[in-house]
């Protein structure tokens, strides 16, 4: 039950990383209220109250914030609610590290790329269409990637090697866009990086660069990120580009305090091409837990403090090891149980483990978030030792269906791609 004697904080979204957000707010003396449209999101059991409302419904969130007289509205890991949170804070007169205008530019991919181009940051050429029959991609060089302008994650993202493939698949992007536009941009070949930064009083600090590992499927037409490895192995010239781009991007989007996530490609010619920017912490274990473990910086805690107007001091203590955040997938079937994980945790071969599927839940035959059963973090002294550890982990893990049959996808993982 809510405690009326304590100030109230409205937490936007019940995703697993927000469990730490709820617990941190409780430790700071807040009564926590969770807003999430799902019946039982992971963070709901930790909050004092769960409001089953959409985090994308500005009117509903504003009404809830007014009715509950909340002292703070907090979102750490989610993209799409950023404009809602900024708008509600402005309506309530709350101090906020992000304006509604900045939130729009960080969640509308067309507006985002226009800001990048105006700031002189290298980004892939693109075009946007509001309707399927209005796309004109003649100015682009294939292959290309299409994605909903207002989307997040991999939903509606397609890869096309030529115009025929684009025409055949583009409807998927428009279907996911739900009436919004679709952005089509040139595909840049190279190593993909997730760059985690924190901005404190206008000063931009690059915390960590994580290399993303992907699995291609559907005949090379689709891909999913199955893991990240950090710190990424980078030369001094690439590191200098990262620092310079981060210092240009933060003020271009009006970010003076808060997290900054930059998705980039290291092109074969040495250019660092920025794909997307986000004003949040990465939602997977690589984006929040690995950053904290590898750098010694409390990324989640700092983001909460900035949203509460509390002072944040930048201090890191690098761990020195190489970390992997690896997703584990299953083939089509019904998930019953995961075996072997507890022994790996007990022996210290796995640092942390996260479960995404519940017992009895069906697993899709499509390689996506719906076939992702769990994730784990592993660490070792160097890349060679890490790959050997991952091979051992995959040998000992298994995903079983109700009949005891293995449905684990052992062909996907860092033990193959590291």
Tab-separated table of C-alpha atoms in Angstrom:
chain	number	residue	atom	x	y	z
A	1	UNK	CA	0.000	0.000	0.000
A	2	UNK	CA	1.231	3.545	-0.709
A	3	UNK	CA	2.784	5.391	2.223
A	4	UNK	CA	1.259	8.894	2.311
A	5	UNK	CA	3.904	10.081	4.763
A	6	UNK	CA	6.663	9.837	2.139
A	7	UNK	CA	7.158	11.749	-1.137
A	8	UNK	CA	5.949	9.817	-4.158
A	9	UNK	CA	7.967	8.919	-7.258
A	10	UNK	CA	6.296	7.732	-10.449
A	11	UNK	CA	8.519	5.217	-12.262
A	12	UNK	CA	7.831	5.015	-16.001
A	13	UNK	CA	7.978	1.429	-17.273
A	14	UNK	CA	8.262	-1.877	-15.438
A	15	UNK	CA	11.187	-3.391	-17.365
A	16	UNK	CA	13.745	-5.478	-15.459
A	17	UNK	CA	16.408	-2.711	-15.203
A	18	UNK	CA	13.840	-0.524	-13.482
A	19	UNK	CA	13.814	-2.902	-10.512
A	20	UNK	CA	17.083	-1.235	-9.481
A	21	UNK	CA	15.441	2.153	-10.064
A	22	UNK	CA	12.538	1.300	-7.748
A	23	UNK	CA	14.876	-0.033	-5.066
A	24	UNK	CA	17.122	3.046	-5.262
A	25	UNK	CA	14.135	5.391	-4.933
A	26	UNK	CA	12.849	3.437	-1.945
A	27	UNK	CA	16.276	3.752	-0.304
A	28	UNK	CA	16.085	7.506	-0.859
A	29	UNK	CA	12.804	7.616	1.048
A	30	UNK	CA	10.280	7.649	-1.808
A	31	UNK	CA	7.003	5.789	-2.000
A	32	UNK	CA	7.245	4.202	-5.461
A	33	UNK	CA	4.413	3.961	-7.980
A	34	UNK	CA	4.976	2.081	-11.226
A	35	UNK	CA	3.266	2.993	-14.505
A	36	UNK	CA	3.125	0.130	-17.025
A	37	UNK	CA	0.273	-1.201	-19.185
A	38	UNK	CA	1.213	-4.863	-18.642
A	39	UNK	CA	-0.475	-7.078	-16.040
A	40	UNK	CA	2.690	-8.036	-14.169
A	41	UNK	CA	5.850	-6.307	-15.445
A	42	UNK	CA	9.092	-7.339	-13.671
A	43	UNK	CA	9.403	-4.177	-11.543
A	44	UNK	CA	5.785	-4.252	-10.322
A	45	UNK	CA	6.467	-6.632	-7.427
A	46	UNK	CA	9.071	-4.208	-6.076
A	47	UNK	CA	7.012	-1.004	-6.256
A	48	UNK	CA	4.517	0.148	-3.658
A	49	UNK	CA	1.782	0.384	-6.279
A	50	UNK	CA	1.273	-0.540	-9.934
A	51	UNK	CA	-0.836	1.654	-12.227
A	52	UNK	CA	-1.831	-0.250	-15.344
A	53	UNK	CA	-1.597	2.647	-17.785
A	54	UNK	CA	0.398	3.140	-20.970
A	55	UNK	CA	3.662	5.004	-20.547
A	56	UNK	CA	3.045	6.460	-24.030
A	57	UNK	CA	-0.296	8.038	-23.034
A	58	UNK	CA	0.626	11.594	-22.028
A	59	UNK	CA	-2.835	12.440	-20.678
A	60	UNK	CA	-3.019	9.285	-18.540
A	61	UNK	CA	0.478	9.775	-17.097
A	62	UNK	CA	-0.187	13.460	-16.391
A	63	UNK	CA	-3.510	12.686	-14.701
A	64	UNK	CA	-1.898	9.986	-12.567
A	65	UNK	CA	0.949	12.310	-11.578
A	66	UNK	CA	-1.537	15.010	-10.558
A	67	UNK	CA	-3.876	12.662	-8.720
A	68	UNK	CA	-0.998	11.163	-6.749
A	69	UNK	CA	0.794	14.493	-6.243
A	70	UNK	CA	4.116	12.923	-7.215
A	71	UNK	CA	7.336	14.671	-6.327
A	72	UNK	CA	9.333	13.015	-9.113
A	73	UNK	CA	8.875	11.185	-12.407
A	74	UNK	CA	11.724	8.814	-13.279
A	75	UNK	CA	12.615	6.904	-16.452
A	76	UNK	CA	16.095	5.456	-16.877
A	77	UNK	CA	16.095	2.835	-19.660
A	78	UNK	CA	13.197	3.493	-22.070
A	79	UNK	CA	13.251	5.516	-25.297
A	80	UNK	CA	9.656	5.999	-26.364
A	81	UNK	CA	8.339	7.493	-23.086
A	82	UNK	CA	10.980	10.276	-23.118
A	83	UNK	CA	8.648	12.867	-24.750
A	84	UNK	CA	5.817	11.871	-22.397
A	85	UNK	CA	8.021	12.275	-19.315
A	86	UNK	CA	9.392	15.627	-20.508
A	87	UNK	CA	5.904	16.951	-21.341
A	88	UNK	CA	4.416	15.847	-18.015
A	89	UNK	CA	7.305	17.326	-16.053
A	90	UNK	CA	6.863	20.623	-17.885
A	91	UNK	CA	3.102	20.621	-17.217
A	92	UNK	CA	3.705	20.023	-13.504
A	93	UNK	CA	6.476	22.593	-13.278
A	94	UNK	CA	9.050	20.000	-12.260
A	95	UNK	CA	12.720	20.702	-12.895
A	96	UNK	CA	13.937	18.376	-15.635
A	97	UNK	CA	17.223	17.520	-17.361
A	98	UNK	CA	15.457	17.209	-20.756
A	99	UNK	CA	13.013	19.513	-22.552
A	100	UNK	CA	10.074	18.180	-24.623
A	101	UNK	CA	11.814	19.489	-27.749
A	102	UNK	CA	15.007	17.578	-26.961
A	103	UNK	CA	12.994	14.446	-26.180
A	104	UNK	CA	11.292	14.661	-29.590
A	105	UNK	CA	14.626	14.967	-31.395
A	106	UNK	CA	15.987	11.963	-29.502
A	107	UNK	CA	13.035	9.695	-30.367
A	108	UNK	CA	12.119	10.787	-33.907
A	109	UNK	CA	14.785	9.238	-36.137
A	110	UNK	CA	14.402	11.800	-38.925
A	111	UNK	CA	14.701	14.741	-36.517
A	112	UNK	CA	17.613	12.961	-34.841
A	113	UNK	CA	19.593	12.618	-38.062
A	114	UNK	CA	18.897	16.234	-38.998
A	115	UNK	CA	20.411	17.327	-35.677
A	116	UNK	CA	23.438	15.097	-36.262
A	117	UNK	CA	23.979	16.480	-39.753
A	118	UNK	CA	23.648	20.083	-38.548
A	119	UNK	CA	26.222	19.370	-35.821
A	120	UNK	CA	28.692	18.046	-38.396
A	121	UNK	CA	28.500	14.468	-37.096
A	122	UNK	CA	28.978	11.783	-39.751
A	123	UNK	CA	25.770	9.796	-40.307
A	124	UNK	CA	24.484	7.611	-43.137
A	125	UNK	CA	22.496	9.233	-45.948
A	126	UNK	CA	18.742	8.755	-45.584
A	127	UNK	CA	15.269	9.528	-46.836
A	128	UNK	CA	11.845	9.402	-45.158
A	129	UNK	CA	8.399	8.487	-46.452
A	130	UNK	CA	5.037	8.905	-44.724
A	131	UNK	CA	3.337	6.333	-46.967
A	132	UNK	CA	4.407	3.114	-48.648
A	133	UNK	CA	3.721	4.524	-52.113
A	134	UNK	CA	5.605	7.764	-51.417
A	135	UNK	CA	9.113	6.391	-50.868
A	136	UNK	CA	11.798	7.659	-53.222
A	137	UNK	CA	15.116	5.913	-52.508
A	138	UNK	CA	16.783	6.783	-55.820
A	139	UNK	CA	19.355	8.979	-54.092
A	140	UNK	CA	20.597	6.150	-51.871
A	141	UNK	CA	23.162	3.442	-52.536
A	142	UNK	CA	22.145	-0.133	-51.708
A	143	UNK	CA	22.146	-2.047	-49.427
A	144	UNK	CA	19.852	-0.043	-47.141
A	145	UNK	CA	18.128	-0.385	-43.775
A	146	UNK	CA	14.515	0.686	-43.219
A	147	UNK	CA	13.027	1.404	-39.799
A	148	UNK	CA	9.976	3.193	-38.328
A	149	UNK	CA	10.754	6.856	-37.625
A	150	UNK	CA	9.310	6.576	-34.133
A	151	UNK	CA	10.309	2.988	-33.422
A	152	UNK	CA	12.678	1.458	-30.920
A	153	UNK	CA	14.588	-1.811	-30.842
A	154	UNK	CA	14.415	-4.131	-33.868
A	155	UNK	CA	10.650	-4.019	-34.480
A	156	UNK	CA	10.010	-3.174	-38.142
A	157	UNK	CA	13.715	-2.924	-39.024
A	158	UNK	CA	14.548	-4.540	-42.361
A	159	UNK	CA	17.686	-4.903	-44.463
A	160	UNK	CA	17.502	-4.788	-48.252
A	161	UNK	CA	20.361	-5.528	-50.657
A	162	UNK	CA	18.553	-4.078	-53.682
A	163	UNK	CA	15.416	-2.203	-54.739
A	164	UNK	CA	13.436	-5.405	-55.300
A	165	UNK	CA	14.148	-6.617	-51.763
A	166	UNK	CA	13.207	-3.210	-50.376
A	167	UNK	CA	9.889	-3.202	-52.236
A	168	UNK	CA	9.136	-6.725	-51.016
A	169	UNK	CA	9.831	-6.002	-47.341
A	170	UNK	CA	8.997	-2.329	-46.827
A	171	UNK	CA	5.432	-3.097	-45.806
A	172	UNK	CA	6.810	-4.683	-42.607
A	173	UNK	CA	8.357	-1.374	-41.573
A	174	UNK	CA	5.172	0.586	-42.297
A	175	UNK	CA	3.098	-1.968	-40.396
A	176	UNK	CA	5.354	-1.535	-37.348
A	177	UNK	CA	5.267	2.253	-37.768
A	178	UNK	CA	1.481	2.214	-37.059
A	179	UNK	CA	0.665	5.175	-39.216
A	180	UNK	CA	3.991	6.946	-38.759
A	181	UNK	CA	6.739	7.401	-41.295
A	182	UNK	CA	9.570	5.078	-42.243
A	183	UNK	CA	13.214	6.089	-42.564
A	184	UNK	CA	15.459	4.375	-45.119
A	185	UNK	CA	19.220	4.847	-44.781
A	186	UNK	CA	22.315	3.482	-46.442
A	187	UNK	CA	23.803	0.439	-44.737
A	188	UNK	CA	27.374	0.976	-43.494
A	189	UNK	CA	29.533	-2.130	-43.212
A	190	UNK	CA	31.824	-2.383	-40.192
A	191	UNK	CA	32.134	-3.044	-36.480
A	192	UNK	CA	29.143	-1.764	-34.545
A	193	UNK	CA	29.615	0.004	-31.216
A	194	UNK	CA	27.382	1.043	-28.343
A	195	UNK	CA	29.010	4.024	-26.629
A	196	UNK	CA	27.812	4.794	-23.099
A	197	UNK	CA	28.273	8.366	-21.887
A	198	UNK	CA	27.191	10.535	-18.960
A	199	UNK	CA	26.800	14.318	-19.213
A	200	UNK	CA	27.298	16.223	-15.956
A	201	UNK	CA	26.890	19.998	-15.941
A	202	UNK	CA	27.527	20.084	-19.680
A	203	UNK	CA	30.744	18.062	-19.428
A	204	UNK	CA	30.605	14.884	-21.524
A	205	UNK	CA	32.275	11.757	-20.146
A	206	UNK	CA	32.637	8.616	-22.281
A	207	UNK	CA	32.235	5.719	-19.888
A	208	UNK	CA	32.542	2.658	-22.110
A	209	UNK	CA	32.508	1.474	-25.721
A	210	UNK	CA	30.876	-1.944	-26.184
A	211	UNK	CA	31.184	-3.922	-29.422
A	212	UNK	CA	27.913	-5.411	-30.641
A	213	UNK	CA	27.849	-8.952	-32.085
A	214	UNK	CA	25.041	-9.854	-34.475
A	215	UNK	CA	23.456	-12.965	-35.930
A	216	UNK	CA	22.093	-12.679	-39.468
A	217	UNK	CA	19.107	-14.797	-40.495
A	218	UNK	CA	16.258	-14.956	-43.045
A	219	UNK	CA	18.812	-15.429	-45.800
A	220	UNK	CA	20.860	-12.444	-44.677
A	221	UNK	CA	17.855	-10.088	-44.687
A	222	UNK	CA	17.510	-9.649	-40.913
A	223	UNK	CA	19.836	-9.472	-37.908
A	224	UNK	CA	19.650	-9.511	-34.141
A	225	UNK	CA	22.259	-8.422	-31.622
A	226	UNK	CA	23.071	-11.481	-29.531
A	227	UNK	CA	25.820	-9.970	-27.360
A	228	UNK	CA	28.078	-7.042	-26.508
A	229	UNK	CA	31.708	-7.167	-25.422
A	230	UNK	CA	33.400	-4.430	-23.410
A	231	UNK	CA	35.682	-2.634	-23.418
A	232	UNK	CA	35.806	-2.759	-27.222
A	233	UNK	CA	39.296	-3.048	-28.665
A	234	UNK	CA	39.866	0.389	-30.224
A	235	UNK	CA	42.846	2.305	-31.532
A	236	UNK	CA	43.670	5.856	-30.375
A	237	UNK	CA	42.266	7.426	-33.570
A	238	UNK	CA	38.886	5.754	-33.099
A	239	UNK	CA	38.833	6.708	-29.424
A	240	UNK	CA	39.552	10.314	-30.403
A	241	UNK	CA	36.630	10.242	-32.863
A	242	UNK	CA	34.343	8.877	-30.166
A	243	UNK	CA	35.326	11.637	-27.744
A	244	UNK	CA	34.907	14.377	-30.348
A	245	UNK	CA	31.524	13.098	-31.526
A	246	UNK	CA	30.182	12.736	-27.981
A	247	UNK	CA	31.231	16.328	-27.216
A	248	UNK	CA	29.410	17.505	-30.356
A	249	UNK	CA	26.280	15.410	-29.897
A	250	UNK	CA	25.385	16.300	-26.294
A	251	UNK	CA	25.036	20.084	-26.822
A	252	UNK	CA	23.415	19.565	-30.231
A	253	UNK	CA	20.538	17.790	-28.484
A	254	UNK	CA	20.549	20.118	-25.498
A	255	UNK	CA	21.768	17.465	-23.044
A	256	UNK	CA	23.436	19.168	-20.075
A	257	UNK	CA	22.766	16.457	-17.508
A	258	UNK	CA	21.886	12.840	-18.178
A	259	UNK	CA	22.911	9.639	-19.936
A	260	UNK	CA	23.805	9.572	-23.611
A	261	UNK	CA	23.895	6.365	-25.663
A	262	UNK	CA	25.490	6.538	-29.126
A	263	UNK	CA	25.179	3.699	-31.660
A	264	UNK	CA	27.976	3.862	-34.235
A	265	UNK	CA	29.673	1.917	-37.014
A	266	UNK	CA	33.435	1.771	-37.528
A	267	UNK	CA	33.548	1.906	-41.326
A	268	UNK	CA	36.372	0.185	-43.250
A	269	UNK	CA	37.799	3.592	-44.256
A	270	UNK	CA	38.272	4.555	-40.603
A	271	UNK	CA	35.218	6.810	-40.308
A	272	UNK	CA	33.014	6.512	-37.233
A	273	UNK	CA	29.448	6.795	-38.536
A	274	UNK	CA	26.714	7.527	-35.987
A	275	UNK	CA	23.555	5.484	-36.516
A	276	UNK	CA	21.369	6.616	-33.626
A	277	UNK	CA	21.489	8.539	-30.358
A	278	UNK	CA	19.444	8.008	-27.189
A	279	UNK	CA	18.995	10.056	-24.042
A	280	UNK	CA	18.875	7.032	-21.762
A	281	UNK	CA	20.834	4.100	-20.393
A	282	UNK	CA	20.871	0.895	-22.446
A	283	UNK	CA	18.060	-1.416	-21.340
A	284	UNK	CA	19.919	-4.734	-21.605
A	285	UNK	CA	22.464	-5.977	-19.058
A	286	UNK	CA	25.299	-4.661	-21.223
A	287	UNK	CA	23.989	-1.110	-21.026
A	288	UNK	CA	23.521	-0.807	-17.300
A	289	UNK	CA	25.199	-3.622	-15.359
A	290	UNK	CA	28.301	-4.102	-17.531
A	291	UNK	CA	28.954	-0.348	-17.545
A	292	UNK	CA	28.864	-0.320	-13.747
A	293	UNK	CA	30.959	-3.482	-13.412
A	294	UNK	CA	33.610	-2.472	-15.948
A	295	UNK	CA	33.983	1.183	-14.901
A	296	UNK	CA	33.007	1.272	-11.235
A	297	UNK	CA	30.567	4.116	-12.010
A	298	UNK	CA	27.001	3.797	-10.708
A	299	UNK	CA	25.319	4.641	-14.026
A	300	UNK	CA	21.756	3.920	-12.910
A	301	UNK	CA	22.186	5.746	-9.622
A	302	UNK	CA	23.686	8.777	-11.346
A	303	UNK	CA	20.820	8.935	-13.845
A	304	UNK	CA	18.260	8.813	-11.019
A	305	UNK	CA	20.107	11.512	-9.077
A	306	UNK	CA	20.167	13.787	-12.127
A	307	UNK	CA	16.417	13.391	-12.593
A	308	UNK	CA	15.896	14.234	-8.915
A	309	UNK	CA	18.164	17.283	-9.118
A	310	UNK	CA	20.741	15.692	-6.839
A	311	UNK	CA	24.483	16.343	-7.384
A	312	UNK	CA	26.508	13.766	-9.298
A	313	UNK	CA	30.275	13.380	-9.161
A	314	UNK	CA	32.116	11.645	-11.984
A	315	UNK	CA	34.521	9.016	-10.700
A	316	UNK	CA	35.539	5.701	-12.252
A	317	UNK	CA	37.602	2.728	-11.132
A	318	UNK	CA	38.075	0.425	-14.158
A	319	UNK	CA	37.890	-3.287	-13.413
A	320	UNK	CA	40.486	-4.324	-16.005
A	321	UNK	CA	38.665	-7.440	-17.181
A	322	UNK	CA	36.782	-8.030	-20.450
A	323	UNK	CA	33.010	-8.399	-20.028
A	324	UNK	CA	30.393	-10.078	-22.185
A	325	UNK	CA	26.633	-9.646	-21.977
A	326	UNK	CA	25.264	-12.584	-23.953
A	327	UNK	CA	21.667	-13.453	-24.869
A	328	UNK	CA	20.610	-17.114	-24.964
A	329	UNK	CA	17.998	-18.214	-27.511
A	330	UNK	CA	15.671	-21.162	-27.958
A	331	UNK	CA	14.062	-22.665	-31.031
A	332	UNK	CA	10.335	-23.058	-31.486
A	333	UNK	CA	8.614	-24.812	-28.601
A	334	UNK	CA	7.434	-24.239	-25.050
A	335	UNK	CA	9.856	-23.094	-22.371
A	336	UNK	CA	9.856	-25.277	-19.266
A	337	UNK	CA	13.202	-24.753	-17.521
A	338	UNK	CA	16.795	-23.606	-17.779
A	339	UNK	CA	19.389	-26.030	-16.446
A	340	UNK	CA	23.020	-25.548	-15.446
A	341	UNK	CA	22.885	-21.824	-14.667
A	342	UNK	CA	22.956	-22.062	-10.877
A	343	UNK	CA	26.110	-24.186	-10.912
A	344	UNK	CA	27.792	-21.685	-13.243
A	345	UNK	CA	26.852	-18.850	-10.871
A	346	UNK	CA	28.077	-20.793	-7.853
A	347	UNK	CA	31.431	-21.485	-9.533
A	348	UNK	CA	31.865	-17.844	-10.580
A	349	UNK	CA	31.885	-18.604	-14.308
A	350	UNK	CA	28.797	-16.424	-14.732
A	351	UNK	CA	28.692	-13.060	-12.957
A	352	UNK	CA	24.950	-12.387	-13.249
A	353	UNK	CA	21.930	-14.007	-14.898
A	354	UNK	CA	18.572	-12.638	-16.143
A	355	UNK	CA	15.500	-14.678	-17.134
A	356	UNK	CA	13.124	-13.342	-19.812
A	357	UNK	CA	10.650	-16.208	-20.300
A	358	UNK	CA	8.261	-17.788	-17.806
A	359	UNK	CA	7.585	-21.507	-17.463
A	360	UNK	CA	4.973	-22.624	-20.000
A	361	UNK	CA	5.571	-19.653	-22.294
A	362	UNK	CA	5.668	-20.461	-26.029
A	363	UNK	CA	8.857	-19.637	-27.942
A	364	UNK	CA	8.633	-18.160	-31.427
A	365	UNK	CA	10.374	-19.745	-34.387
A	366	UNK	CA	11.473	-16.242	-35.433
A	367	UNK	CA	14.864	-15.144	-34.100
A	368	UNK	CA	13.910	-12.075	-32.071
A	369	UNK	CA	13.235	-10.905	-28.537
A	370	UNK	CA	10.440	-13.478	-28.366
A	371	UNK	CA	12.924	-16.351	-28.731
A	372	UNK	CA	15.356	-14.858	-26.203
A	373	UNK	CA	15.076	-16.958	-23.044
A	374	UNK	CA	17.713	-15.442	-20.787
A	375	UNK	CA	20.927	-13.442	-20.672
A	376	UNK	CA	24.095	-13.649	-18.624
A	377	UNK	CA	27.225	-11.636	-17.944
A	378	UNK	CA	30.630	-13.321	-17.984
A	379	UNK	CA	34.088	-11.827	-17.479
A	380	UNK	CA	37.704	-12.880	-17.992
A	381	UNK	CA	41.198	-11.435	-18.107
A	382	UNK	CA	41.279	-11.131	-21.914
A	383	UNK	CA	39.343	-12.018	-25.053
A	384	UNK	CA	40.909	-15.474	-25.462
A	385	UNK	CA	40.095	-16.444	-21.879
A	386	UNK	CA	36.595	-15.038	-22.278
A	387	UNK	CA	35.921	-17.110	-25.405
A	388	UNK	CA	37.073	-20.272	-23.629
A	389	UNK	CA	34.815	-19.465	-20.683
A	390	UNK	CA	31.852	-18.890	-22.990
A	391	UNK	CA	32.402	-22.253	-24.687
A	392	UNK	CA	32.328	-23.918	-21.257
A	393	UNK	CA	29.162	-22.046	-20.312
A	394	UNK	CA	27.359	-23.088	-23.502
A	395	UNK	CA	28.419	-26.709	-23.014
A	396	UNK	CA	26.798	-26.771	-19.577
A	397	UNK	CA	23.650	-24.709	-20.165
A	398	UNK	CA	20.442	-26.141	-21.570
A	399	UNK	CA	16.871	-25.005	-22.260
A	400	UNK	CA	14.277	-27.768	-21.978
A	401	UNK	CA	10.655	-28.082	-23.049
A	402	UNK	CA	8.009	-29.821	-20.865
A	403	UNK	CA	9.017	-33.219	-22.310
A	404	UNK	CA	12.666	-32.671	-21.326
A	405	UNK	CA	13.833	-32.082	-24.909
A	406	UNK	CA	16.517	-29.481	-25.537
A	407	UNK	CA	15.330	-26.450	-27.540
A	408	UNK	CA	18.410	-24.302	-26.938
A	409	UNK	CA	19.966	-22.544	-29.967
A	410	UNK	CA	23.619	-23.432	-29.478
A	411	UNK	CA	24.491	-22.017	-32.880
A	412	UNK	CA	24.013	-18.443	-31.636
A	413	UNK	CA	26.333	-16.783	-29.153
A	414	UNK	CA	29.694	-15.217	-28.465
A	415	UNK	CA	31.374	-18.612	-28.292
A	416	UNK	CA	31.074	-18.465	-32.125
A	417	UNK	CA	31.574	-14.744	-32.871
A	418	UNK	CA	34.157	-13.508	-30.349
